[in-house]
Amino acid sequence: MKKPLAINTCLKTLAVFISVAALAACSKSDDSEPTVVEQELLVSETPVEVVVDERPEAESARDDMPYVSATYDSIVTATVKAVDYDTRVVTLLGEDGGELSIVVSDDARNLSEVVVGDVVTAEYVTTVSFELVEADEVELGQVDAAAMVRAEEGQKPGVAMVEESAEAFEVSAINLENNTFKLTDVDGVEQEYSAANPENLKKAKVGDRLIVSVSEAVAIDVTENPAVEVMEAAE
């Protein structure tokens, strides 16, 4: 029986990284080194690895069907340099000395609790996966979901957000000689792609479904600077 498309709730989550793959395998071959991504601006100079995961235990009868998953994780840390409570403009100072001024939305609670010297930490996690399944395992279409949790009144500002999306496409054509394949969405729109890994293309057949899942999560936390607390206690 064909099942409705369900979002993969594996919450390693917050990342758009690879292009259309599983079939295309644009994340490089299995024996390649993880890609290293360097963030700019307020991020620490420590590079961040993109980890390519193995396929989970397969439910499909064809357990050799292509699967690609990659997770990107980054932590940003900055110190509050200035706060204008009237205009809601907060100036942040990065670990490398870079500055960034942002206008805090009215939806953000407890801006009055933020003071100069507070530490802002944001963690971003993105997971992108491509999974090829049998035609009768999933319906064509897209599903989206989102959730958010905010700090309580009177606390330092904080928020955690998750957005997830999954879409199933039909493999409508395969050309092994040209190393290409075509995907068709639920509206009948067809696009052609080149497969970076020809071996994956050989494992697919016309009518299969390619599920593309994207999960993006961010957690932002504001805490008092321990160095400031020590100085205040010494006075």
CSV table of C-alpha atoms in Angstrom, one decimal:
chain,number,residue,atom,x,y,z
A,1,MET,CA,0.0,0.0,0.0
A,2,LYS,CA,1.3,3.4,-1.0
A,3,LYS,CA,2.0,5.6,2.1
A,4,PRO,CA,1.7,9.4,2.3
A,5,LEU,CA,5.0,11.3,2.4
A,6,ALA,CA,6.2,11.8,5.9
A,7,ILE,CA,9.0,14.1,7.0
A,8,ASN,CA,12.2,12.4,8.4
A,9,THR,CA,12.3,13.6,12.0
A,10,CYS,CA,15.9,12.7,12.6
A,11,LEU,CA,16.8,15.9,14.6
A,12,LYS,CA,20.4,16.2,14.1
A,13,THR,CA,18.9,19.0,12.4
A,14,LEU,CA,19.4,22.6,11.0
A,15,ALA,CA,21.3,22.5,6.4
A,16,VAL,CA,21.0,22.8,2.6
A,17,PHE,CA,24.2,21.3,1.4
A,18,ILE,CA,24.2,18.8,-1.5
A,19,SER,CA,22.5,19.4,-4.8
A,20,VAL,CA,20.0,16.8,-6.1
A,21,ALA,CA,21.8,13.5,-5.5
A,22,ALA,CA,21.2,10.0,-4.2
A,23,LEU,CA,21.1,9.3,-7.9
A,24,ALA,CA,23.4,12.2,-8.7
A,25,ALA,CA,25.6,11.6,-5.6
A,26,CYS,CA,26.9,15.1,-5.8
A,27,SER,CA,28.4,14.7,-2.3
A,28,LYS,CA,31.4,13.0,-3.9
A,29,SER,CA,32.3,9.3,-3.9
A,30,ASP,CA,32.0,7.2,-0.7
A,31,ASP,CA,35.8,7.2,-0.1
A,32,SER,CA,36.2,11.0,-0.3
A,33,GLU,CA,37.1,13.2,2.7
A,34,PRO,CA,34.3,15.2,4.4
A,35,THR,CA,33.9,18.7,3.0
A,36,VAL,CA,35.2,21.4,5.2
A,37,VAL,CA,33.1,24.7,5.3
A,38,GLU,CA,34.4,27.9,6.8
A,39,GLN,CA,31.9,30.4,8.1
A,40,GLU,CA,32.7,34.1,8.0
A,41,LEU,CA,31.9,37.2,10.1
A,42,LEU,CA,31.2,36.2,13.8
A,43,VAL,CA,32.1,32.6,13.6
A,44,SER,CA,35.2,31.1,15.2
A,45,GLU,CA,38.0,30.3,12.9
A,46,THR,CA,37.7,26.6,13.7
A,47,PRO,CA,36.5,24.9,10.4
A,48,VAL,CA,33.3,22.9,10.5
A,49,GLU,CA,33.0,19.4,9.0
A,50,VAL,CA,30.1,18.3,6.8
A,51,VAL,CA,29.6,14.7,7.8
A,52,VAL,CA,28.1,12.3,5.2
A,53,ASP,CA,26.0,9.6,6.9
A,54,GLU,CA,25.4,6.0,5.8
A,55,ARG,CA,22.0,4.7,4.8
A,56,PRO,CA,19.9,3.5,7.7
A,57,GLU,CA,18.6,0.0,7.8
A,58,ALA,CA,16.6,-0.3,4.6
A,59,GLU,CA,12.9,-1.1,4.5
A,60,SER,CA,12.9,-1.5,0.7
A,61,ALA,CA,13.2,-4.9,-0.9
A,62,ARG,CA,16.1,-3.4,-3.0
A,63,ASP,CA,18.4,-2.7,0.0
A,64,ASP,CA,21.2,-1.4,-2.4
A,65,MET,CA,19.2,1.6,-3.5
A,66,PRO,CA,21.2,4.8,-3.3
A,67,TYR,CA,21.0,7.0,-0.2
A,68,VAL,CA,23.0,10.1,0.6
A,69,SER,CA,22.8,12.2,3.8
A,70,ALA,CA,24.9,15.1,5.0
A,71,THR,CA,24.9,17.2,8.2
A,72,TYR,CA,26.3,20.7,8.6
A,73,ASP,CA,26.9,21.9,12.2
A,74,SER,CA,28.2,25.4,13.1
A,75,ILE,CA,28.3,27.3,16.4
A,76,VAL,CA,28.5,31.1,16.4
A,77,THR,CA,29.5,33.0,19.5
A,78,ALA,CA,29.5,36.8,20.0
A,79,THR,CA,29.5,39.3,22.8
A,80,VAL,CA,26.9,42.1,23.2
A,81,LYS,CA,28.8,45.4,22.7
A,82,ALA,CA,25.8,47.8,22.7
A,83,VAL,CA,22.1,47.7,23.2
A,84,ASP,CA,19.6,50.4,22.1
A,85,TYR,CA,16.3,49.4,23.8
A,86,ASP,CA,14.3,52.1,22.0
A,87,THR,CA,15.3,51.1,18.4
A,88,ARG,CA,15.9,47.5,19.4
A,89,VAL,CA,19.3,47.6,17.7
A,90,VAL,CA,21.9,45.3,19.3
A,91,THR,CA,25.6,45.4,18.3
A,92,LEU,CA,27.5,42.1,18.5
A,93,LEU,CA,31.3,41.7,18.7
A,94,GLY,CA,32.6,38.5,17.2
A,95,GLU,CA,35.6,36.4,18.5
A,96,ASP,CA,37.7,37.7,15.6
A,97,GLY,CA,36.8,41.3,16.4
A,98,GLY,CA,34.2,41.7,13.7
A,99,GLU,CA,31.0,43.7,14.5
A,100,LEU,CA,27.4,43.1,13.5
A,101,SER,CA,24.4,45.4,14.3
A,102,ILE,CA,21.0,43.8,14.1
A,103,VAL,CA,17.5,45.0,14.7
A,104,VAL,CA,15.7,42.6,17.1
A,105,SER,CA,12.2,41.7,16.0
A,106,ASP,CA,9.3,42.7,18.3
A,107,ASP,CA,8.5,39.0,18.4
A,108,ALA,CA,11.7,38.4,20.4
A,109,ARG,CA,10.9,38.4,24.1
A,110,ASN,CA,12.9,40.0,27.0
A,111,LEU,CA,15.2,42.3,25.2
A,112,SER,CA,15.3,44.4,28.4
A,113,GLU,CA,17.1,41.5,30.1
A,114,VAL,CA,20.0,41.9,27.6
A,115,VAL,CA,23.0,44.0,28.8
A,116,VAL,CA,26.4,44.9,27.5
A,117,GLY,CA,28.8,42.0,28.0
A,118,ASP,CA,26.2,39.2,27.6
A,119,VAL,CA,27.3,36.3,25.5
A,120,VAL,CA,25.1,35.2,22.5
A,121,THR,CA,25.5,31.6,21.3
A,122,ALA,CA,23.8,30.3,18.2
A,123,GLU,CA,24.0,26.8,16.9
A,124,TYR,CA,23.0,25.9,13.4
A,125,VAL,CA,22.4,22.3,12.3
A,126,THR,CA,21.3,21.4,8.8
A,127,THR,CA,20.7,17.9,7.4
A,128,VAL,CA,20.0,17.1,3.8
A,129,SER,CA,19.2,13.6,2.6
A,130,PHE,CA,18.4,11.9,-0.7
A,131,GLU,CA,16.8,8.5,-0.6
A,132,LEU,CA,15.7,6.3,-3.5
A,133,VAL,CA,12.7,4.0,-2.8
A,134,GLU,CA,10.3,1.8,-4.7
A,135,ALA,CA,7.4,3.4,-6.5
A,136,ASP,CA,4.8,1.9,-4.2
A,137,GLU,CA,6.5,3.1,-1.0
A,138,VAL,CA,5.6,6.8,-1.1
A,139,GLU,CA,3.3,9.2,-2.9
A,140,LEU,CA,4.5,12.2,-4.9
A,141,GLY,CA,4.3,15.5,-3.1
A,142,GLN,CA,5.8,17.7,-0.5
A,143,VAL,CA,5.3,18.0,3.3
A,144,ASP,CA,6.5,20.9,5.5
A,145,ALA,CA,6.6,21.3,9.2
A,146,ALA,CA,7.9,23.9,11.7
A,147,ALA,CA,8.2,24.4,15.5
A,148,MET,CA,9.5,27.1,17.8
A,149,VAL,CA,10.2,27.4,21.5
A,150,ARG,CA,10.9,30.8,23.2
A,151,ALA,CA,12.3,31.8,26.6
A,152,GLU,CA,9.7,32.6,29.3
A,153,GLU,CA,9.0,36.2,30.4
A,154,GLY,CA,11.8,37.6,32.6
A,155,GLN,CA,14.5,35.3,31.4
A,156,LYS,CA,17.4,36.1,29.1
A,157,PRO,CA,16.2,35.9,25.5
A,158,GLY,CA,16.4,32.4,23.9
A,159,VAL,CA,14.8,30.6,21.1
A,160,ALA,CA,14.9,27.2,19.4
A,161,MET,CA,13.4,26.7,15.9
A,162,VAL,CA,13.2,23.7,13.5
A,163,GLU,CA,11.9,23.7,10.0
A,164,GLU,CA,11.6,20.5,8.0
A,165,SER,CA,10.6,19.7,4.4
A,166,ALA,CA,10.5,16.5,2.4
A,167,GLU,CA,9.5,16.1,-1.3
A,168,ALA,CA,9.1,12.9,-3.3
A,169,PHE,CA,9.9,13.0,-7.1
A,170,GLU,CA,9.4,10.3,-9.7
A,171,VAL,CA,12.4,9.0,-11.7
A,172,SER,CA,10.8,9.5,-15.1
A,173,ALA,CA,13.8,8.8,-17.4
A,174,ILE,CA,17.3,7.2,-17.1
A,175,ASN,CA,20.0,7.5,-19.8
A,176,LEU,CA,23.0,5.4,-18.8
A,177,GLU,CA,25.0,6.3,-21.9
A,178,ASN,CA,24.8,10.0,-21.2
A,179,ASN,CA,24.9,9.5,-17.4
A,180,THR,CA,21.7,11.5,-16.9
A,181,PHE,CA,18.3,11.1,-15.4
A,182,LYS,CA,15.0,13.0,-15.2
A,183,LEU,CA,12.8,13.8,-12.1
A,184,THR,CA,9.2,14.7,-12.3
A,185,ASP,CA,7.3,16.4,-9.4
A,186,VAL,CA,3.7,16.1,-8.3
A,187,ASP,CA,2.7,18.8,-10.8
A,188,GLY,CA,4.2,17.0,-13.7
A,189,VAL,CA,7.2,19.3,-14.1
A,190,GLU,CA,10.2,17.4,-15.4
A,191,GLN,CA,13.9,18.3,-15.0
A,192,GLU,CA,17.1,16.5,-16.1
A,193,TYR,CA,20.2,16.0,-14.0
A,194,SER,CA,23.6,14.6,-14.4
A,195,ALA,CA,24.7,11.7,-12.1
A,196,ALA,CA,28.0,12.3,-10.4
A,197,ASN,CA,28.2,8.6,-9.5
A,198,PRO,CA,27.3,6.4,-12.5
A,199,GLU,CA,27.1,3.3,-10.2
A,200,ASN,CA,24.2,4.8,-8.3
A,201,LEU,CA,22.4,5.5,-11.6
A,202,LYS,CA,22.7,1.8,-12.5
A,203,LYS,CA,20.8,0.9,-9.3
A,204,ALA,CA,17.7,3.0,-10.2
A,205,LYS,CA,14.9,2.3,-12.5
A,206,VAL,CA,12.2,4.4,-14.1
A,207,GLY,CA,9.2,4.8,-11.8
A,208,ASP,CA,11.3,4.8,-8.6
A,209,ARG,CA,10.8,7.7,-6.1
A,210,LEU,CA,13.5,10.1,-4.9
A,211,ILE,CA,12.8,11.6,-1.5
A,212,VAL,CA,14.7,14.8,-0.8
A,213,SER,CA,14.5,15.8,2.9
A,214,VAL,CA,15.9,19.1,4.4
A,215,SER,CA,15.9,19.8,8.1
A,216,GLU,CA,17.1,23.2,9.4
A,217,ALA,CA,17.4,24.0,13.2
A,218,VAL,CA,18.8,26.9,15.1
A,219,ALA,CA,19.1,27.4,18.8
A,220,ILE,CA,20.0,30.9,20.2
A,221,ASP,CA,20.9,31.5,23.8
A,222,VAL,CA,21.9,34.6,25.7
A,223,THR,CA,23.9,34.2,28.9
A,224,GLU,CA,25.7,36.4,31.3
A,225,ASN,CA,29.5,36.8,30.7
A,226,PRO,CA,31.3,34.9,33.5
A,227,ALA,CA,34.2,37.4,33.3
A,228,VAL,CA,31.7,40.2,34.0
A,229,GLU,CA,30.2,38.3,37.0
A,230,VAL,CA,33.6,37.8,38.5
A,231,MET,CA,34.4,41.5,38.2
A,232,GLU,CA,31.1,42.5,39.7
A,233,ALA,CA,31.7,40.1,42.7
A,234,ALA,CA,35.1,41.6,43.3
A,235,GLU,CA,33.8,45.2,43.6
